[in-house]
mmCIF file of C-alpha atoms and ligand atoms in Angstrom:
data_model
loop_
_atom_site.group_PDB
_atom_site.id
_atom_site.type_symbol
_atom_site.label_atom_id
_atom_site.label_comp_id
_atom_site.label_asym_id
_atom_site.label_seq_id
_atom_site.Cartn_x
_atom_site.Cartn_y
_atom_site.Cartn_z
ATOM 1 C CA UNK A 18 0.000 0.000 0.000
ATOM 2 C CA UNK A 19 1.364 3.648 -0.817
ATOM 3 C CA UNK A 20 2.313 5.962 1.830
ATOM 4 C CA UNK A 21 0.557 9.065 2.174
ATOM 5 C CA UNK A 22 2.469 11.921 2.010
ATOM 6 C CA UNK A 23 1.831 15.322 3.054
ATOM 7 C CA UNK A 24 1.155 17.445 0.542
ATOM 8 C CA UNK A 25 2.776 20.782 0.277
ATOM 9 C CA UNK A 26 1.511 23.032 2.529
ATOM 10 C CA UNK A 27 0.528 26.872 2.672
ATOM 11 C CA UNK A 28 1.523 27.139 6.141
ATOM 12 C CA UNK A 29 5.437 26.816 5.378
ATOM 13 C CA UNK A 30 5.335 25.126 9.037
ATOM 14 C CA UNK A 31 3.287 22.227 8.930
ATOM 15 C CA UNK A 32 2.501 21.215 12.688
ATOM 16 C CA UNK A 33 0.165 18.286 12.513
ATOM 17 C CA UNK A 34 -0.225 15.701 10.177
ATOM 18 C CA UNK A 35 -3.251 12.976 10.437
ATOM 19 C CA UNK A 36 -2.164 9.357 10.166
ATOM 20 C CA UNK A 37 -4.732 6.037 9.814
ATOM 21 C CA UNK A 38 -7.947 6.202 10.958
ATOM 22 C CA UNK A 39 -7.838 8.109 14.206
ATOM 23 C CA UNK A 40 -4.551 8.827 15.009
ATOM 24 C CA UNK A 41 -1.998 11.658 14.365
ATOM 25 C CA UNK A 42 1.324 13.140 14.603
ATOM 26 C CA UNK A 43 2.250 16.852 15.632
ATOM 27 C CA UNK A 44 5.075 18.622 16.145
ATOM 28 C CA UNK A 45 5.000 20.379 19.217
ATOM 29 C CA UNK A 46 8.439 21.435 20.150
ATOM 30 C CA UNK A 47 12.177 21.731 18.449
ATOM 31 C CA UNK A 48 15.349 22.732 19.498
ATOM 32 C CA UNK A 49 18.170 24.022 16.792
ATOM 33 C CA UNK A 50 17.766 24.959 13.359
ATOM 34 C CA UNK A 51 19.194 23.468 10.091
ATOM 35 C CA UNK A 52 22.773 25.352 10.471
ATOM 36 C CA UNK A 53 23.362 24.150 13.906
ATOM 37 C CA UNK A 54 25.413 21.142 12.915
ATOM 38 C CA UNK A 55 27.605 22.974 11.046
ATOM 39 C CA UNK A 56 27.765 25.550 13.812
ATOM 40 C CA UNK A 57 28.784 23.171 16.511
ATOM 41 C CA UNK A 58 31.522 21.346 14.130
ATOM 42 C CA UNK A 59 33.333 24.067 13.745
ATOM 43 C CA UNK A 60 34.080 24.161 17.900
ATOM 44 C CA UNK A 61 36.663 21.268 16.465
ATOM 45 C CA UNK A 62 38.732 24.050 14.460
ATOM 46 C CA UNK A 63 37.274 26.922 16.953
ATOM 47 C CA UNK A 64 35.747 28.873 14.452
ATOM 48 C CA UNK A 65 32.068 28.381 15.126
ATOM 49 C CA UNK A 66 31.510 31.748 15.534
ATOM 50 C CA UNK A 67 32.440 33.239 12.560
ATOM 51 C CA UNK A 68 29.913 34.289 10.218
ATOM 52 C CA UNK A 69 29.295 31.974 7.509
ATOM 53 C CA UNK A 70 27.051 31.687 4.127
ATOM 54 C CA UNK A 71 24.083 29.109 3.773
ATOM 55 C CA UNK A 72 26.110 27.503 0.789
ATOM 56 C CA UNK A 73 29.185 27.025 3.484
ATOM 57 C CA UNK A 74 26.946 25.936 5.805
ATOM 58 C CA UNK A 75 24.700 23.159 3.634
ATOM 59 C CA UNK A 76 28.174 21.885 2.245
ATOM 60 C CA UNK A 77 29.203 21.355 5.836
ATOM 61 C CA UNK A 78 25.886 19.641 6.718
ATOM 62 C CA UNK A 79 26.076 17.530 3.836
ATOM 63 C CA UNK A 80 29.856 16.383 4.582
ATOM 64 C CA UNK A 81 28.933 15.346 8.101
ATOM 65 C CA UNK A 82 25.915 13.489 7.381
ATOM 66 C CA UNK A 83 27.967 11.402 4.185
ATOM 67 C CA UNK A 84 30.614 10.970 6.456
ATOM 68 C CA UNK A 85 28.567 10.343 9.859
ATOM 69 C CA UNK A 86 29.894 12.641 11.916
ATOM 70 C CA UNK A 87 26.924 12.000 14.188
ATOM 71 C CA UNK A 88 27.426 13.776 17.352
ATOM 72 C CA UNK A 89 26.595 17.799 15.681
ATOM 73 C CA UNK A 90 23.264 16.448 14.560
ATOM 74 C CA UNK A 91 22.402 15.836 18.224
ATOM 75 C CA UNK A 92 22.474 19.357 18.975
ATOM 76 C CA UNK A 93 19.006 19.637 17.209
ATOM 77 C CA UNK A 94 16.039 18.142 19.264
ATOM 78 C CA UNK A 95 12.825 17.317 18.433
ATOM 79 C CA UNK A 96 9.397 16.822 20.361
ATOM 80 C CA UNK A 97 6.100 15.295 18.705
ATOM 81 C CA UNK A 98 3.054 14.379 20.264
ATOM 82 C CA UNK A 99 1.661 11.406 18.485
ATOM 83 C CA UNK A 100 -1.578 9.323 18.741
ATOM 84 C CA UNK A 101 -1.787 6.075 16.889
ATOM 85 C CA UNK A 102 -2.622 2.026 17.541
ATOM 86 C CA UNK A 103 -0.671 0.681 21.291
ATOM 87 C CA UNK A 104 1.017 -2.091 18.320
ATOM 88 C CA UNK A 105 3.177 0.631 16.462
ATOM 89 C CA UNK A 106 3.600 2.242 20.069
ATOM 90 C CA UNK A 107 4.887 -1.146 20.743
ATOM 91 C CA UNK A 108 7.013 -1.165 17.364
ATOM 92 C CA UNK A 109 7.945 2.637 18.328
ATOM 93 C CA UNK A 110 9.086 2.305 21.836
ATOM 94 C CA UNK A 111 11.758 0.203 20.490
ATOM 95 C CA UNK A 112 13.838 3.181 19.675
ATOM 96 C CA UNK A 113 15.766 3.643 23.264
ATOM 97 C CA UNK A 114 16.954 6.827 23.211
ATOM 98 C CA UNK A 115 13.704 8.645 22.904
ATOM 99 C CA UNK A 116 12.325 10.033 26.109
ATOM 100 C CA UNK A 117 8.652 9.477 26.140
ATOM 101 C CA UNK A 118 5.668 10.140 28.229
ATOM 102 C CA UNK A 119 2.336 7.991 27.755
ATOM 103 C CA UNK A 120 -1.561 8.466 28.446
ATOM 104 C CA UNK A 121 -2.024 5.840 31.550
ATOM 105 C CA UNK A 122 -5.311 3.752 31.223
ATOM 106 C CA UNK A 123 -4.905 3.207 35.083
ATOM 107 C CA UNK A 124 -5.751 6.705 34.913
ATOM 108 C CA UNK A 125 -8.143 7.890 32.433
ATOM 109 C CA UNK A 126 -10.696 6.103 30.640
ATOM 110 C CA UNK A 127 -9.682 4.713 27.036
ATOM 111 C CA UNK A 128 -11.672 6.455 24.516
ATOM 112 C CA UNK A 129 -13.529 3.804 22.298
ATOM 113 C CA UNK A 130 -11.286 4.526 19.295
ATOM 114 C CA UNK A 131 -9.081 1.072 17.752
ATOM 115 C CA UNK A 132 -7.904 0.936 14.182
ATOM 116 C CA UNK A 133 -9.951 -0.847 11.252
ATOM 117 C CA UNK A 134 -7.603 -0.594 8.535
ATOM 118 C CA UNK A 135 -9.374 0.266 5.146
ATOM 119 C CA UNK A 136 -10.304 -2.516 2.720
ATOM 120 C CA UNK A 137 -6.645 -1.323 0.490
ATOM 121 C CA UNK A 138 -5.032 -3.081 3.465
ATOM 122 C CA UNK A 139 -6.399 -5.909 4.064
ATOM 123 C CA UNK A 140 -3.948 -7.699 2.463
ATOM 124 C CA UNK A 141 -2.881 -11.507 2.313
ATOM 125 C CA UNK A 142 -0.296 -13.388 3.952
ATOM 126 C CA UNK A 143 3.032 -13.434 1.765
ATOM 127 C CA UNK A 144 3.849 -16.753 0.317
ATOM 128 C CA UNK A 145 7.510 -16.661 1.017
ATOM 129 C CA UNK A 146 8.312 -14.051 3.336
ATOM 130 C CA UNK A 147 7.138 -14.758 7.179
ATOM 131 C CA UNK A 148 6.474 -11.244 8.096
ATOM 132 C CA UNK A 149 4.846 -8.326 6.256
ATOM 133 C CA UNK A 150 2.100 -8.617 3.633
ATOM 134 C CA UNK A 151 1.642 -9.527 0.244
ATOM 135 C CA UNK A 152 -0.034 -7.319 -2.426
ATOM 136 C CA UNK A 153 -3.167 -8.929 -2.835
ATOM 137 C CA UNK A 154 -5.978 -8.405 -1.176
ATOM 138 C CA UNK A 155 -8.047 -11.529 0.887
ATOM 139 C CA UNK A 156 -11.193 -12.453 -0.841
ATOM 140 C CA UNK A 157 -13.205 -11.415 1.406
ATOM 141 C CA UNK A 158 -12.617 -7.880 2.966
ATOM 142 C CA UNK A 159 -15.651 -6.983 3.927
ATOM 143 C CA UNK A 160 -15.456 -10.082 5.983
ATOM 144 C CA UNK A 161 -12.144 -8.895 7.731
ATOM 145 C CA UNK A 162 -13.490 -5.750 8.396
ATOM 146 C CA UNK A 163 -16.647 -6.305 9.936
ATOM 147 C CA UNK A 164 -14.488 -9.066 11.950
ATOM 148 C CA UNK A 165 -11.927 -6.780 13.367
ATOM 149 C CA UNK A 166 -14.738 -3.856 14.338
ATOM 150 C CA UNK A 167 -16.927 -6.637 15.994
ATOM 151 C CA UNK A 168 -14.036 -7.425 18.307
ATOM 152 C CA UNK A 169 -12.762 -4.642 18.436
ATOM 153 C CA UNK A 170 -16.514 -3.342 19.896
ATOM 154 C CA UNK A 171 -16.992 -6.362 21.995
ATOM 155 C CA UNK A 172 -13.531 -5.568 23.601
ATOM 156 C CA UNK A 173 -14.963 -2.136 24.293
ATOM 157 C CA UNK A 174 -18.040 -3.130 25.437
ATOM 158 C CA UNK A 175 -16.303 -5.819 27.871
ATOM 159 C CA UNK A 176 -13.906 -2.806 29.433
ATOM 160 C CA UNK A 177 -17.213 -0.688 29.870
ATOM 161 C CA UNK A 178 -18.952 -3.974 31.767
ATOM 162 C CA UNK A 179 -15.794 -4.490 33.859
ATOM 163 C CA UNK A 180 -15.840 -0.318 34.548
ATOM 164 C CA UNK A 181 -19.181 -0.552 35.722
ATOM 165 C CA UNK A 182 -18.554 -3.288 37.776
ATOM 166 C CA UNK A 183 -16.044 -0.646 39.573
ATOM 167 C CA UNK A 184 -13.073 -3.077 38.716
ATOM 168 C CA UNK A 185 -9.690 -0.880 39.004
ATOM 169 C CA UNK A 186 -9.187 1.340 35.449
ATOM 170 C CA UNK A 187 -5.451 -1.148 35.318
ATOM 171 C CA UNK A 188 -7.203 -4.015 35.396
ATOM 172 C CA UNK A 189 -10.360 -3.192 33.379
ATOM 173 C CA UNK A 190 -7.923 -2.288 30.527
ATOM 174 C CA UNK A 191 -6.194 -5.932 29.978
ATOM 175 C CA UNK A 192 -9.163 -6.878 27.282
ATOM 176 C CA UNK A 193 -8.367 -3.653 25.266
ATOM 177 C CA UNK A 194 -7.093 -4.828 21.983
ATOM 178 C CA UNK A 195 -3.323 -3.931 20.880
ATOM 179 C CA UNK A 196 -5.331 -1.896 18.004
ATOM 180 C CA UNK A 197 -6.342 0.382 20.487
ATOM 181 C CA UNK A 198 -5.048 4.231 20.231
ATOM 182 C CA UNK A 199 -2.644 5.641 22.942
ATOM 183 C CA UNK A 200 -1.085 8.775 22.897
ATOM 184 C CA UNK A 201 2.387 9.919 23.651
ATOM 185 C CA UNK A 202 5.358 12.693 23.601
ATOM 186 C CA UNK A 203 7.817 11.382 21.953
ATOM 187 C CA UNK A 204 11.497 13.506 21.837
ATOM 188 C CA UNK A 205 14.948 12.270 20.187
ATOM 189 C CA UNK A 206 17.838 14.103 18.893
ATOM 190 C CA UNK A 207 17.742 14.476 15.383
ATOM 191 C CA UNK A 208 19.956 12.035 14.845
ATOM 192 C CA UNK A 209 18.587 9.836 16.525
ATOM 193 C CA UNK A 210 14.990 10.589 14.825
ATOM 194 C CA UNK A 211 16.668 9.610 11.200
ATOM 195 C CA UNK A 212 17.924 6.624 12.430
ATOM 196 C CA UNK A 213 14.525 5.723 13.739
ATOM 197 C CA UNK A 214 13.026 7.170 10.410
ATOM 198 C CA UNK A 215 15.393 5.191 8.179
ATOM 199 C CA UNK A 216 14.097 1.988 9.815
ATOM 200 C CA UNK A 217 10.574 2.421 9.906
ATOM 201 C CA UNK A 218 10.155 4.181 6.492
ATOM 202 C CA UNK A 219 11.998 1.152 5.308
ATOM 203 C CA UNK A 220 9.665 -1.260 3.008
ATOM 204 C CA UNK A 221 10.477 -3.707 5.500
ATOM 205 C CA UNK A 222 8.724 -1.833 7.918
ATOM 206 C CA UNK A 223 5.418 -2.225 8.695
ATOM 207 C CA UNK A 224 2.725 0.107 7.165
ATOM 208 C CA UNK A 225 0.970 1.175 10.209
ATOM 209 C CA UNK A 226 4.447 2.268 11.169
ATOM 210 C CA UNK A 227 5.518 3.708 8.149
ATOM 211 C CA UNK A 228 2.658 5.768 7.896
ATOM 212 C CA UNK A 229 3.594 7.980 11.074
ATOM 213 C CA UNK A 230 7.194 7.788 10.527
ATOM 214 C CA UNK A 231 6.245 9.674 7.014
ATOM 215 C CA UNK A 232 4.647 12.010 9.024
ATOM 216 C CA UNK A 233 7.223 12.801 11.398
ATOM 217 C CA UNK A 234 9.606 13.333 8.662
ATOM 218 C CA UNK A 235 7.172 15.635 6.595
ATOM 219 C CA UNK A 236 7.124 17.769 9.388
ATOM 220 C CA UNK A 237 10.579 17.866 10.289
ATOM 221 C CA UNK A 238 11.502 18.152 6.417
ATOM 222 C CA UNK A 239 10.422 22.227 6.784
ATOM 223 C CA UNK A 240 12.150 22.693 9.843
ATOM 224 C CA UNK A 241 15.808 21.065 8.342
ATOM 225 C CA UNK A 242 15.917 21.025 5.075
ATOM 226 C CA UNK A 243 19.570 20.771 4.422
ATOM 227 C CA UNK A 244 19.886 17.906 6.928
ATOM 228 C CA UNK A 245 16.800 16.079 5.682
ATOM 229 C CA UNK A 246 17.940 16.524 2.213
ATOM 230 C CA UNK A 247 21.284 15.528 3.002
ATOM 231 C CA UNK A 248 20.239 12.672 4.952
ATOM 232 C CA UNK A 249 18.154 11.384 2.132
ATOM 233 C CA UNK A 250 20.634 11.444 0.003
ATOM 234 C CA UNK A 251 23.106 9.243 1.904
ATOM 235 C CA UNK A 252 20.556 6.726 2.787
ATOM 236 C CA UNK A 253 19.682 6.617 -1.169
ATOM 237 C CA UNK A 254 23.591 6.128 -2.147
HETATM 238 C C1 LIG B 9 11.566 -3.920 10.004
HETATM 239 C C2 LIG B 9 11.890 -4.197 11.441
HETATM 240 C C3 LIG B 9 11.570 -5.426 11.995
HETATM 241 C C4 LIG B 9 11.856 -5.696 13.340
HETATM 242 N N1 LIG B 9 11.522 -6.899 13.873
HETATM 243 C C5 LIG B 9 11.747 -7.146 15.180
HETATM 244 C C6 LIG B 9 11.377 -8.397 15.772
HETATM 245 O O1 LIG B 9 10.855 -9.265 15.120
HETATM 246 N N2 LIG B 9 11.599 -8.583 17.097
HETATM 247 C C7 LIG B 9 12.218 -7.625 17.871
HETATM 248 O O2 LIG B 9 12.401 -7.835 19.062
HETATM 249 N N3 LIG B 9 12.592 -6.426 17.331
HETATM 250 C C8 LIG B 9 12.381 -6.171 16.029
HETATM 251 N N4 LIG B 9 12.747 -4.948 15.501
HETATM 252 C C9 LIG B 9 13.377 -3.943 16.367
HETATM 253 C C10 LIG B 9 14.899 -3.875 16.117
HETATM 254 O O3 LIG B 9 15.521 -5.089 16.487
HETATM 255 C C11 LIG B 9 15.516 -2.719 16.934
HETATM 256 O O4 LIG B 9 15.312 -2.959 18.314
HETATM 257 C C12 LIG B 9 14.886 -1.383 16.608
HETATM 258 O O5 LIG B 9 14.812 -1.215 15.201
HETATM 259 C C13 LIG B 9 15.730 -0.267 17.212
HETATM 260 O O6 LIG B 9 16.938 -0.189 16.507
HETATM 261 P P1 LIG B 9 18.265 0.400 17.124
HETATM 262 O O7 LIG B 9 18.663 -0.422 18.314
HETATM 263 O O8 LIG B 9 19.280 0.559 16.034
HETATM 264 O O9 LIG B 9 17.811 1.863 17.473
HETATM 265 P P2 LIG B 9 17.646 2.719 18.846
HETATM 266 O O10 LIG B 9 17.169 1.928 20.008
HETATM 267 O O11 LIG B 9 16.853 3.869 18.358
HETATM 268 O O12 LIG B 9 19.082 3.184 19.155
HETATM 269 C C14 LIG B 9 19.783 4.062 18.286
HETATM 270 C C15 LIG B 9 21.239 3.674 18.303
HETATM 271 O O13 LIG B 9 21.753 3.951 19.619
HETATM 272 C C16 LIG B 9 22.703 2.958 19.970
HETATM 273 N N5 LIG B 9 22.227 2.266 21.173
HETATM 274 C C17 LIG B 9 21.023 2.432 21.781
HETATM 275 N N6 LIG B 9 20.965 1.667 22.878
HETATM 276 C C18 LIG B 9 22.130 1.012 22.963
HETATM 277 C C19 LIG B 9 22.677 0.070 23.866
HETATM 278 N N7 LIG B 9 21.997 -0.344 24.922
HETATM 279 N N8 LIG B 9 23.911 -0.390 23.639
HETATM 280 C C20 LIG B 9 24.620 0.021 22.579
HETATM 281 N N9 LIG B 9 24.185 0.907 21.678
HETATM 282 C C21 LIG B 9 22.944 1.399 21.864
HETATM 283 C C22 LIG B 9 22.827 2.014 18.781
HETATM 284 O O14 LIG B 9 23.854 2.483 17.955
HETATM 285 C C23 LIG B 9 21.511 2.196 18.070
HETATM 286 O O15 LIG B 9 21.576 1.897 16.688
HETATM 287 C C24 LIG B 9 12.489 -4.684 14.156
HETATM 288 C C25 LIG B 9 12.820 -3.463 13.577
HETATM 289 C C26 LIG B 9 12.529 -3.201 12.252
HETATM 290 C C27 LIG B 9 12.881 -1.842 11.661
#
């Protein structure tokens, strides 16, 4: 299935970008601009502070991120706040140096919301590959649809029961499906955001997953485009 991009938009800033059928990803917070990099590298000669073109600057950027110079492209930080299924949460979380903080359901109530993918995804098993999916639909989607919003319902309507029954919010919550949405911040170095990006826009990847880590990069692409250009570039050589 193709990944949606975002398309270009009139704000030159785009700050939130939706993703699937309920979920999102916005930018809420950054720290550094697109010359920072080449700012900070310069400490190694110390010359960072004098002045210096764009051109001097991109060429810079682009050197460090062919040559993974790593460390200047952690002076540029990055928050989102992102809403999307607790399974790419699960996929997410994965990336260790991001510092997160998570909706509790031992806290608040978990809004009825859980992901039916559209009928375009309801793909088949792959005959030779054991994870991801093949191109081809199942023959019946309709079928897998109305199967996953059933359960996904009668999982909601279970968690309401067990609510009402005044069982604890953190126990309650165990017969929530993994398609269920949680929200998050999520913040990384920049770095360490491409790395993440490069691995979950990968076709490997997992659509679900894909699909937010698109977003994340549209809105970051505004923000640095030398880097994200330059970054692209490497990862396409
Ligand atoms: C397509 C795909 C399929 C996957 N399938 C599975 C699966 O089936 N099962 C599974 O369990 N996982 C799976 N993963 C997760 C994968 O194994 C990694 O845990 C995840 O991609 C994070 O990668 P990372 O460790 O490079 O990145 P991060 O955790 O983001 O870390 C960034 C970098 O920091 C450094 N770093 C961070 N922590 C440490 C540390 N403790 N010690 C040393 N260096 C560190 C490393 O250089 C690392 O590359 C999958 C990932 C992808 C993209």
């Amino acid at each position: 299935m193709e990944i949606p991009t975002y398309p270009p938009p009139d704000d030159p800033i785009p700050r939130e970008i939706k993703c699937l059928d309920h979920g999102f990803v916005a930018l809420v917070d950054w720290m550094g601009n697109d010359r920072t990099p080449a700012q900070c590298a310069r400490t190694s000669f110390r010359n960072a502070q004098q002045e210096r073109t764009d051109e001097q600057d991109a060429k810079l950027t682009d050197y460090l991120v062919r040559h993974k110079h790593t460390t200047p492209i952690e002076f540029c930080q990055v928050r989102f706040y992102m809403k999307m299924p607790i399974f790419v949460a699960r996929q997410l979380v994965r990336h260790r140096t991001a510092s997160i903080n998570e909706v509790s359901y031992r806290y608040v109530q978990a809004a009825r919301e859980f992901y039916v993918p559209e009928v375009a995804r309801l793909q088949r098993k792959p005959e030779t590959n054991k994870q991801g999916s093949s191109e081809a639909l199942v023959e019946n989607p309709a079928l897998c649809t109305g199967v996953i919003r059933d359960a996904g319902n009668a999982a909601f309507d279970a968690y309401a029961e067990l609510l009402r029954e005044g069982l604890a919010p953190e126990i309650a919550r165990i017969v929530l499906p993994c398609g269920t949405y949680t929200e998050w911040y999520w913040q990384n170095d920049l770095h360490n955001t491409l790395h993440m990006l490069g691995l979950r826009l990968d076709p490997h990847a997992q659509y679900e997953i894909r699909v937010f880590a698109q977003a994340c990069l549209d809105l970051l692409r505004p923000i640095y485009p030398t880097i994200i250009t330059a970054w692209g570039k490497a990862r396409a050589a």
